[in-house]
């Protein structure tokens, strides 16, 4: 997400990009489809000039195809729900670089726009800054991408689509390098009886169409 500041309650959501993660039959991950939208600032939203200077976003540019928050969120959630069902999951987990920031803005926008059936878990997330720090020794996205041997274009940074795609590439790279460890842990979980239809049903995770309690 690109925003007009750091305060989830007062600052505008300006761009939102979703990158789906696909899984091969052997369990390795790869970046999937990208969906991104410009977002119109909600009424009364704060726009910090310093944040706009970093992102280069002009919220009121006449050629900017911005959608209302509710419309943009519903379009993103529609794609996520399709993916959740395709992979027979019960809920989506947000992955992001400093993911708590994105999740906080997402939850605030959902509440503000009164969007129902949010497919994302309300507080669980994967942070690629943490994963990159542990696996690559770098927490800054540009540096982590570079030491991982992937391409980084500084001129394209601070664009929701570009940053989301690079974060997805980073997430897949780290997870794929941990695949052997994950496979061993998965086998151990099956030996313990933790991975079964009965065990997963016992977790009590609400189905996708259920309403979660308020935060």
Short mmCIF file of N, CA and C in Angstrom, two decimals, residues 57-191:
data_model
loop_
_atom_site.label_atom_id
_atom_site.label_comp_id
_atom_site.label_asym_id
_atom_site.label_seq_id
_atom_site.Cartn_x
_atom_site.Cartn_y
_atom_site.Cartn_z
N UNK A 57 3.14 10.69 -5.65
CA UNK A 57 1.73 10.58 -6.02
C UNK A 57 1.07 11.96 -5.97
N UNK A 58 0.34 12.30 -7.02
CA UNK A 58 -0.52 13.48 -7.03
C UNK A 58 -1.96 12.97 -6.92
N UNK A 59 -2.55 12.98 -5.72
CA UNK A 59 -3.87 12.37 -5.54
C UNK A 59 -4.96 12.97 -6.41
N UNK A 60 -4.77 14.21 -6.85
CA UNK A 60 -5.83 14.89 -7.59
C UNK A 60 -5.48 15.09 -9.06
N UNK A 61 -4.52 14.34 -9.57
CA UNK A 61 -4.16 14.46 -10.98
C UNK A 61 -5.37 14.07 -11.83
N UNK A 62 -5.71 14.89 -12.84
CA UNK A 62 -6.92 14.61 -13.62
C UNK A 62 -6.88 13.30 -14.40
N UNK A 63 -5.70 12.77 -14.67
CA UNK A 63 -5.59 11.51 -15.42
C UNK A 63 -5.41 10.29 -14.50
N UNK A 64 -5.46 10.51 -13.21
CA UNK A 64 -5.29 9.41 -12.26
C UNK A 64 -6.61 8.64 -12.12
N UNK A 65 -6.64 7.35 -12.51
CA UNK A 65 -7.90 6.58 -12.49
C UNK A 65 -8.22 6.03 -11.10
N UNK A 66 -8.49 6.91 -10.17
CA UNK A 66 -8.66 6.50 -8.77
C UNK A 66 -10.09 6.02 -8.50
N UNK A 67 -10.18 4.99 -7.66
CA UNK A 67 -11.46 4.43 -7.24
C UNK A 67 -11.74 4.80 -5.79
N UNK A 68 -13.00 4.88 -5.39
CA UNK A 68 -13.31 5.02 -3.96
C UNK A 68 -12.74 3.84 -3.18
N UNK A 69 -12.43 4.05 -1.92
CA UNK A 69 -11.85 2.98 -1.08
C UNK A 69 -12.66 1.70 -1.15
N UNK A 70 -13.96 1.83 -0.97
CA UNK A 70 -14.82 0.64 -0.92
C UNK A 70 -14.74 -0.16 -2.21
N UNK A 71 -14.76 0.52 -3.34
CA UNK A 71 -14.68 -0.14 -4.63
C UNK A 71 -13.34 -0.85 -4.80
N UNK A 72 -12.25 -0.15 -4.47
CA UNK A 72 -10.92 -0.75 -4.62
C UNK A 72 -10.76 -1.98 -3.72
N UNK A 73 -11.22 -1.88 -2.48
CA UNK A 73 -11.10 -3.00 -1.56
C UNK A 73 -11.93 -4.19 -2.03
N UNK A 74 -13.14 -3.94 -2.50
CA UNK A 74 -13.98 -5.04 -2.96
C UNK A 74 -13.36 -5.76 -4.16
N UNK A 75 -12.71 -5.00 -5.04
CA UNK A 75 -12.07 -5.63 -6.20
C UNK A 75 -10.88 -6.48 -5.77
N UNK A 76 -10.10 -5.98 -4.83
CA UNK A 76 -8.97 -6.75 -4.30
C UNK A 76 -9.47 -8.00 -3.59
N UNK A 77 -10.47 -7.86 -2.75
CA UNK A 77 -10.97 -8.99 -1.97
C UNK A 77 -11.59 -10.06 -2.87
N UNK A 78 -12.19 -9.64 -3.97
CA UNK A 78 -12.77 -10.62 -4.90
C UNK A 78 -11.68 -11.55 -5.44
N UNK A 79 -10.54 -10.98 -5.79
CA UNK A 79 -9.43 -11.79 -6.31
C UNK A 79 -8.87 -12.71 -5.22
N UNK A 80 -8.79 -12.19 -4.01
CA UNK A 80 -8.26 -13.00 -2.90
C UNK A 80 -9.20 -14.16 -2.60
N UNK A 81 -10.50 -13.90 -2.58
CA UNK A 81 -11.45 -14.98 -2.29
C UNK A 81 -11.38 -16.09 -3.34
N UNK A 82 -11.21 -15.69 -4.61
CA UNK A 82 -11.05 -16.70 -5.66
C UNK A 82 -9.83 -17.59 -5.38
N UNK A 83 -8.72 -16.97 -4.99
CA UNK A 83 -7.49 -17.72 -4.71
C UNK A 83 -7.64 -18.60 -3.48
N UNK A 84 -8.30 -18.09 -2.46
CA UNK A 84 -8.52 -18.88 -1.24
C UNK A 84 -9.30 -20.15 -1.56
N UNK A 85 -10.34 -19.99 -2.37
CA UNK A 85 -11.14 -21.17 -2.73
C UNK A 85 -10.35 -22.11 -3.63
N UNK A 86 -9.58 -21.56 -4.55
CA UNK A 86 -8.83 -22.40 -5.47
C UNK A 86 -7.83 -23.29 -4.75
N UNK A 87 -7.26 -22.78 -3.66
CA UNK A 87 -6.28 -23.55 -2.90
C UNK A 87 -6.89 -24.26 -1.69
N UNK A 88 -8.22 -24.22 -1.60
CA UNK A 88 -8.92 -24.91 -0.52
C UNK A 88 -8.46 -24.43 0.85
N UNK A 89 -8.24 -23.13 0.95
CA UNK A 89 -7.86 -22.52 2.23
C UNK A 89 -9.11 -21.96 2.92
N UNK A 90 -8.92 -21.51 4.15
CA UNK A 90 -10.04 -20.94 4.89
C UNK A 90 -9.91 -19.43 5.05
N UNK A 91 -8.68 -18.92 5.00
CA UNK A 91 -8.49 -17.47 5.13
C UNK A 91 -7.14 -17.10 4.54
N UNK A 92 -7.04 -15.88 4.06
CA UNK A 92 -5.79 -15.39 3.47
C UNK A 92 -4.92 -14.74 4.55
N UNK A 93 -3.61 -14.78 4.33
CA UNK A 93 -2.66 -14.12 5.21
C UNK A 93 -1.94 -13.04 4.41
N UNK A 94 -1.91 -11.83 4.94
CA UNK A 94 -1.23 -10.74 4.26
C UNK A 94 0.27 -10.89 4.40
N UNK A 95 0.98 -10.78 3.29
CA UNK A 95 2.44 -10.76 3.26
C UNK A 95 2.86 -9.37 2.82
N UNK A 96 3.79 -8.77 3.52
CA UNK A 96 4.23 -7.44 3.12
C UNK A 96 5.56 -7.08 3.75
N UNK A 97 6.20 -6.07 3.21
CA UNK A 97 7.44 -5.59 3.79
C UNK A 97 7.07 -4.57 4.86
N UNK A 98 7.33 -4.90 6.13
CA UNK A 98 6.74 -4.21 7.28
C UNK A 98 5.23 -4.39 7.24
N UNK A 99 4.83 -5.66 7.28
CA UNK A 99 3.45 -6.06 7.03
C UNK A 99 2.46 -5.49 8.02
N UNK A 100 2.88 -5.25 9.26
CA UNK A 100 1.95 -4.71 10.25
C UNK A 100 1.41 -3.35 9.82
N UNK A 101 2.25 -2.57 9.14
CA UNK A 101 1.82 -1.26 8.63
C UNK A 101 0.70 -1.44 7.61
N UNK A 102 0.91 -2.33 6.63
CA UNK A 102 -0.10 -2.56 5.60
C UNK A 102 -1.39 -3.11 6.20
N UNK A 103 -1.25 -4.06 7.11
CA UNK A 103 -2.43 -4.68 7.70
C UNK A 103 -3.24 -3.67 8.51
N UNK A 104 -2.55 -2.78 9.23
CA UNK A 104 -3.25 -1.76 10.01
C UNK A 104 -4.03 -0.82 9.09
N UNK A 105 -3.41 -0.40 7.99
CA UNK A 105 -4.12 0.46 7.04
C UNK A 105 -5.28 -0.28 6.38
N UNK A 106 -5.07 -1.56 6.07
CA UNK A 106 -6.13 -2.35 5.46
C UNK A 106 -7.33 -2.46 6.40
N UNK A 107 -7.07 -2.82 7.65
CA UNK A 107 -8.16 -2.97 8.61
C UNK A 107 -8.89 -1.66 8.85
N UNK A 108 -8.15 -0.55 8.88
CA UNK A 108 -8.78 0.75 9.08
C UNK A 108 -9.67 1.11 7.89
N UNK A 109 -9.18 0.84 6.68
CA UNK A 109 -9.97 1.13 5.48
C UNK A 109 -11.21 0.25 5.41
N UNK A 110 -11.08 -1.01 5.79
CA UNK A 110 -12.22 -1.93 5.80
C UNK A 110 -13.30 -1.42 6.74
N UNK A 111 -12.89 -0.99 7.93
CA UNK A 111 -13.86 -0.48 8.90
C UNK A 111 -14.49 0.83 8.41
N UNK A 112 -13.67 1.70 7.85
CA UNK A 112 -14.16 3.01 7.40
C UNK A 112 -15.15 2.85 6.24
N UNK A 113 -14.85 1.95 5.31
CA UNK A 113 -15.70 1.75 4.13
C UNK A 113 -16.82 0.74 4.37
N UNK A 114 -16.84 0.15 5.57
CA UNK A 114 -17.87 -0.82 5.94
C UNK A 114 -17.93 -1.97 4.92
N UNK A 115 -16.76 -2.52 4.63
CA UNK A 115 -16.66 -3.64 3.70
C UNK A 115 -16.85 -4.95 4.47
N UNK A 116 -17.72 -5.79 3.96
CA UNK A 116 -18.00 -7.07 4.61
C UNK A 116 -17.16 -8.18 3.97
N UNK A 117 -17.03 -9.28 4.68
CA UNK A 117 -16.37 -10.49 4.19
C UNK A 117 -14.93 -10.23 3.77
N UNK A 118 -14.19 -9.61 4.68
CA UNK A 118 -12.75 -9.42 4.47
C UNK A 118 -12.07 -10.78 4.51
N UNK A 119 -11.41 -11.21 3.43
CA UNK A 119 -10.83 -12.56 3.41
C UNK A 119 -9.53 -12.69 4.21
N UNK A 120 -8.94 -11.55 4.63
CA UNK A 120 -7.67 -11.60 5.33
C UNK A 120 -7.85 -11.84 6.83
N UNK A 121 -6.93 -12.59 7.40
CA UNK A 121 -6.92 -12.75 8.85
C UNK A 121 -6.70 -11.37 9.48
N UNK A 122 -7.42 -11.05 10.55
CA UNK A 122 -7.38 -9.68 11.08
C UNK A 122 -6.07 -9.28 11.75
N UNK A 123 -5.24 -10.26 12.19
CA UNK A 123 -4.00 -9.85 12.84
C UNK A 123 -2.77 -10.68 12.46
N UNK A 124 -2.95 -11.83 11.86
CA UNK A 124 -1.78 -12.62 11.44
C UNK A 124 -1.25 -12.11 10.10
N UNK A 125 0.06 -12.08 9.97
CA UNK A 125 0.68 -11.64 8.72
C UNK A 125 2.11 -12.17 8.66
N UNK A 126 2.69 -12.18 7.45
CA UNK A 126 4.09 -12.53 7.24
C UNK A 126 4.84 -11.26 6.84
N UNK A 127 5.93 -10.98 7.54
CA UNK A 127 6.70 -9.76 7.31
C UNK A 127 7.98 -10.12 6.57
N UNK A 128 8.12 -9.66 5.32
CA UNK A 128 9.32 -9.97 4.55
C UNK A 128 10.55 -9.22 5.06
N UNK A 129 10.36 -8.15 5.82
CA UNK A 129 11.52 -7.49 6.44
C UNK A 129 12.16 -8.43 7.46
N UNK A 130 11.34 -9.10 8.25
CA UNK A 130 11.85 -10.07 9.22
C UNK A 130 12.47 -11.27 8.53
N UNK A 131 11.77 -11.82 7.53
CA UNK A 131 12.29 -12.98 6.81
C UNK A 131 13.62 -12.65 6.13
N UNK A 132 13.70 -11.48 5.50
CA UNK A 132 14.94 -11.09 4.82
C UNK A 132 16.06 -10.85 5.81
N UNK A 133 15.72 -10.27 6.96
CA UNK A 133 16.75 -10.05 7.97
C UNK A 133 17.35 -11.36 8.46
N UNK A 134 16.49 -12.37 8.64
CA UNK A 134 16.98 -13.67 9.12
C UNK A 134 17.72 -14.44 8.03
N UNK A 135 17.19 -14.40 6.80
CA UNK A 135 17.75 -15.24 5.72
C UNK A 135 18.87 -14.56 4.95
N UNK A 136 18.82 -13.22 4.86
CA UNK A 136 19.75 -12.51 3.97
C UNK A 136 20.58 -11.45 4.68
N UNK A 137 20.27 -11.19 5.94
CA UNK A 137 21.03 -10.19 6.68
C UNK A 137 20.69 -8.76 6.33
N UNK A 138 19.57 -8.55 5.63
CA UNK A 138 19.15 -7.21 5.22
C UNK A 138 17.66 -7.05 5.49
N UNK A 139 17.26 -5.91 6.06
CA UNK A 139 15.85 -5.64 6.30
C UNK A 139 15.28 -4.60 5.35
N UNK A 140 16.13 -3.79 4.72
CA UNK A 140 15.66 -2.82 3.73
C UNK A 140 15.34 -3.57 2.45
N UNK A 141 14.16 -3.32 1.87
CA UNK A 141 13.72 -4.09 0.72
C UNK A 141 14.72 -4.03 -0.43
N UNK A 142 15.19 -2.84 -0.77
CA UNK A 142 16.12 -2.70 -1.89
C UNK A 142 17.39 -3.51 -1.67
N UNK A 143 17.93 -3.46 -0.46
CA UNK A 143 19.16 -4.19 -0.17
C UNK A 143 18.93 -5.70 -0.15
N UNK A 144 17.79 -6.12 0.41
CA UNK A 144 17.49 -7.56 0.46
C UNK A 144 17.33 -8.12 -0.95
N UNK A 145 16.62 -7.39 -1.80
CA UNK A 145 16.45 -7.83 -3.19
C UNK A 145 17.80 -7.92 -3.89
N UNK A 146 18.65 -6.95 -3.66
CA UNK A 146 19.95 -6.91 -4.35
C UNK A 146 20.85 -8.05 -3.91
N UNK A 147 20.97 -8.27 -2.59
CA UNK A 147 21.86 -9.36 -2.12
C UNK A 147 21.29 -10.72 -2.48
N UNK A 148 19.98 -10.79 -2.73
CA UNK A 148 19.37 -12.07 -3.14
C UNK A 148 19.64 -12.37 -4.61
N UNK A 149 20.21 -11.38 -5.32
CA UNK A 149 20.52 -11.59 -6.72
C UNK A 149 19.39 -11.24 -7.67
N UNK A 150 18.38 -10.53 -7.15
CA UNK A 150 17.25 -10.11 -7.98
C UNK A 150 17.45 -8.67 -8.44
N UNK A 151 16.73 -8.27 -9.46
CA UNK A 151 16.85 -6.91 -9.99
C UNK A 151 16.07 -5.92 -9.13
N UNK A 152 16.65 -4.72 -8.96
CA UNK A 152 15.98 -3.64 -8.23
C UNK A 152 16.13 -2.35 -9.01
N UNK A 153 15.00 -1.69 -9.28
CA UNK A 153 14.98 -0.42 -10.00
C UNK A 153 14.55 0.67 -9.02
N UNK A 154 15.50 1.49 -8.59
CA UNK A 154 15.21 2.52 -7.59
C UNK A 154 14.17 3.52 -8.09
N UNK A 155 14.13 3.76 -9.40
CA UNK A 155 13.18 4.72 -9.95
C UNK A 155 11.74 4.22 -9.88
N UNK A 156 11.58 2.92 -9.76
CA UNK A 156 10.22 2.35 -9.70
C UNK A 156 9.74 2.13 -8.27
N UNK A 157 10.62 2.33 -7.29
CA UNK A 157 10.27 2.09 -5.89
C UNK A 157 9.21 3.07 -5.42
N UNK A 158 8.55 2.71 -4.32
CA UNK A 158 7.47 3.50 -3.72
C UNK A 158 6.27 3.60 -4.66
N UNK A 159 6.13 2.59 -5.48
CA UNK A 159 4.93 2.37 -6.27
C UNK A 159 4.34 1.06 -5.77
N UNK A 160 3.05 1.06 -5.46
CA UNK A 160 2.46 -0.09 -4.79
C UNK A 160 2.65 -1.38 -5.59
N UNK A 161 2.46 -1.30 -6.90
CA UNK A 161 2.60 -2.50 -7.73
C UNK A 161 4.04 -3.02 -7.72
N UNK A 162 5.00 -2.12 -7.92
CA UNK A 162 6.40 -2.54 -8.00
C UNK A 162 6.86 -3.12 -6.66
N UNK A 163 6.59 -2.41 -5.57
CA UNK A 163 7.05 -2.88 -4.26
C UNK A 163 6.37 -4.20 -3.88
N UNK A 164 5.09 -4.34 -4.24
CA UNK A 164 4.40 -5.59 -3.92
C UNK A 164 4.99 -6.76 -4.70
N UNK A 165 5.31 -6.55 -5.96
CA UNK A 165 5.89 -7.63 -6.76
C UNK A 165 7.28 -8.01 -6.27
N UNK A 166 8.08 -7.01 -5.89
CA UNK A 166 9.42 -7.33 -5.38
C UNK A 166 9.31 -8.03 -4.01
N UNK A 167 8.36 -7.60 -3.18
CA UNK A 167 8.17 -8.27 -1.89
C UNK A 167 7.73 -9.71 -2.09
N UNK A 168 6.86 -9.93 -3.09
CA UNK A 168 6.42 -11.30 -3.38
C UNK A 168 7.58 -12.16 -3.87
N UNK A 169 8.43 -11.59 -4.72
CA UNK A 169 9.61 -12.33 -5.18
C UNK A 169 10.51 -12.71 -4.00
N UNK A 170 10.68 -11.76 -3.09
CA UNK A 170 11.53 -12.00 -1.92
C UNK A 170 10.93 -13.09 -1.03
N UNK A 171 9.63 -13.02 -0.81
CA UNK A 171 8.94 -14.02 0.02
C UNK A 171 9.10 -15.42 -0.59
N UNK A 172 8.88 -15.52 -1.90
CA UNK A 172 9.00 -16.83 -2.55
C UNK A 172 10.43 -17.36 -2.46
N UNK A 173 11.40 -16.48 -2.67
CA UNK A 173 12.80 -16.90 -2.63
C UNK A 173 13.17 -17.47 -1.26
N UNK A 174 12.80 -16.75 -0.20
CA UNK A 174 13.15 -17.20 1.15
C UNK A 174 12.42 -18.49 1.49
N UNK A 175 11.12 -18.56 1.17
CA UNK A 175 10.35 -19.77 1.48
C UNK A 175 10.87 -20.98 0.71
N UNK A 176 11.24 -20.76 -0.54
CA UNK A 176 11.76 -21.89 -1.33
C UNK A 176 13.09 -22.39 -0.79
N UNK A 177 13.92 -21.48 -0.28
CA UNK A 177 15.19 -21.90 0.32
C UNK A 177 14.96 -22.68 1.62
N UNK A 178 13.81 -22.46 2.25
CA UNK A 178 13.49 -23.16 3.49
C UNK A 178 12.64 -24.40 3.25
N UNK A 179 12.46 -24.77 1.98
CA UNK A 179 11.52 -25.85 1.65
C UNK A 179 11.90 -27.16 2.32
N UNK A 180 13.18 -27.51 2.36
CA UNK A 180 13.57 -28.77 2.99
C UNK A 180 13.24 -28.77 4.48
N UNK A 181 13.49 -27.64 5.13
CA UNK A 181 13.16 -27.52 6.54
C UNK A 181 11.66 -27.64 6.76
N UNK A 182 10.89 -26.99 5.89
CA UNK A 182 9.44 -27.05 6.00
C UNK A 182 8.93 -28.47 5.77
N UNK A 183 9.51 -29.18 4.82
CA UNK A 183 9.08 -30.54 4.52
C UNK A 183 9.32 -31.46 5.72
N UNK A 184 10.47 -31.30 6.37
CA UNK A 184 10.76 -32.11 7.56
C UNK A 184 9.77 -31.81 8.68
N UNK A 185 9.49 -30.52 8.87
CA UNK A 185 8.56 -30.14 9.92
C UNK A 185 7.15 -30.64 9.61
N UNK A 186 6.78 -30.62 8.34
CA UNK A 186 5.46 -31.10 7.94
C UNK A 186 5.33 -32.60 8.20
N UNK A 187 6.39 -33.35 7.90
CA UNK A 187 6.36 -34.79 8.17
C UNK A 187 6.23 -35.06 9.66
N UNK A 188 6.95 -34.28 10.47
CA UNK A 188 6.87 -34.45 11.91
C UNK A 188 5.46 -34.11 12.42
N UNK A 189 4.85 -33.07 11.85
CA UNK A 189 3.50 -32.69 12.26
C UNK A 189 2.50 -33.80 11.94
N UNK A 190 2.70 -34.47 10.80
CA UNK A 190 1.82 -35.59 10.46
C UNK A 190 2.02 -36.76 11.42
N UNK A 191 3.26 -37.00 11.81
CA UNK A 191 3.52 -38.07 12.78
C UNK A 191 2.83 -37.78 14.11
#
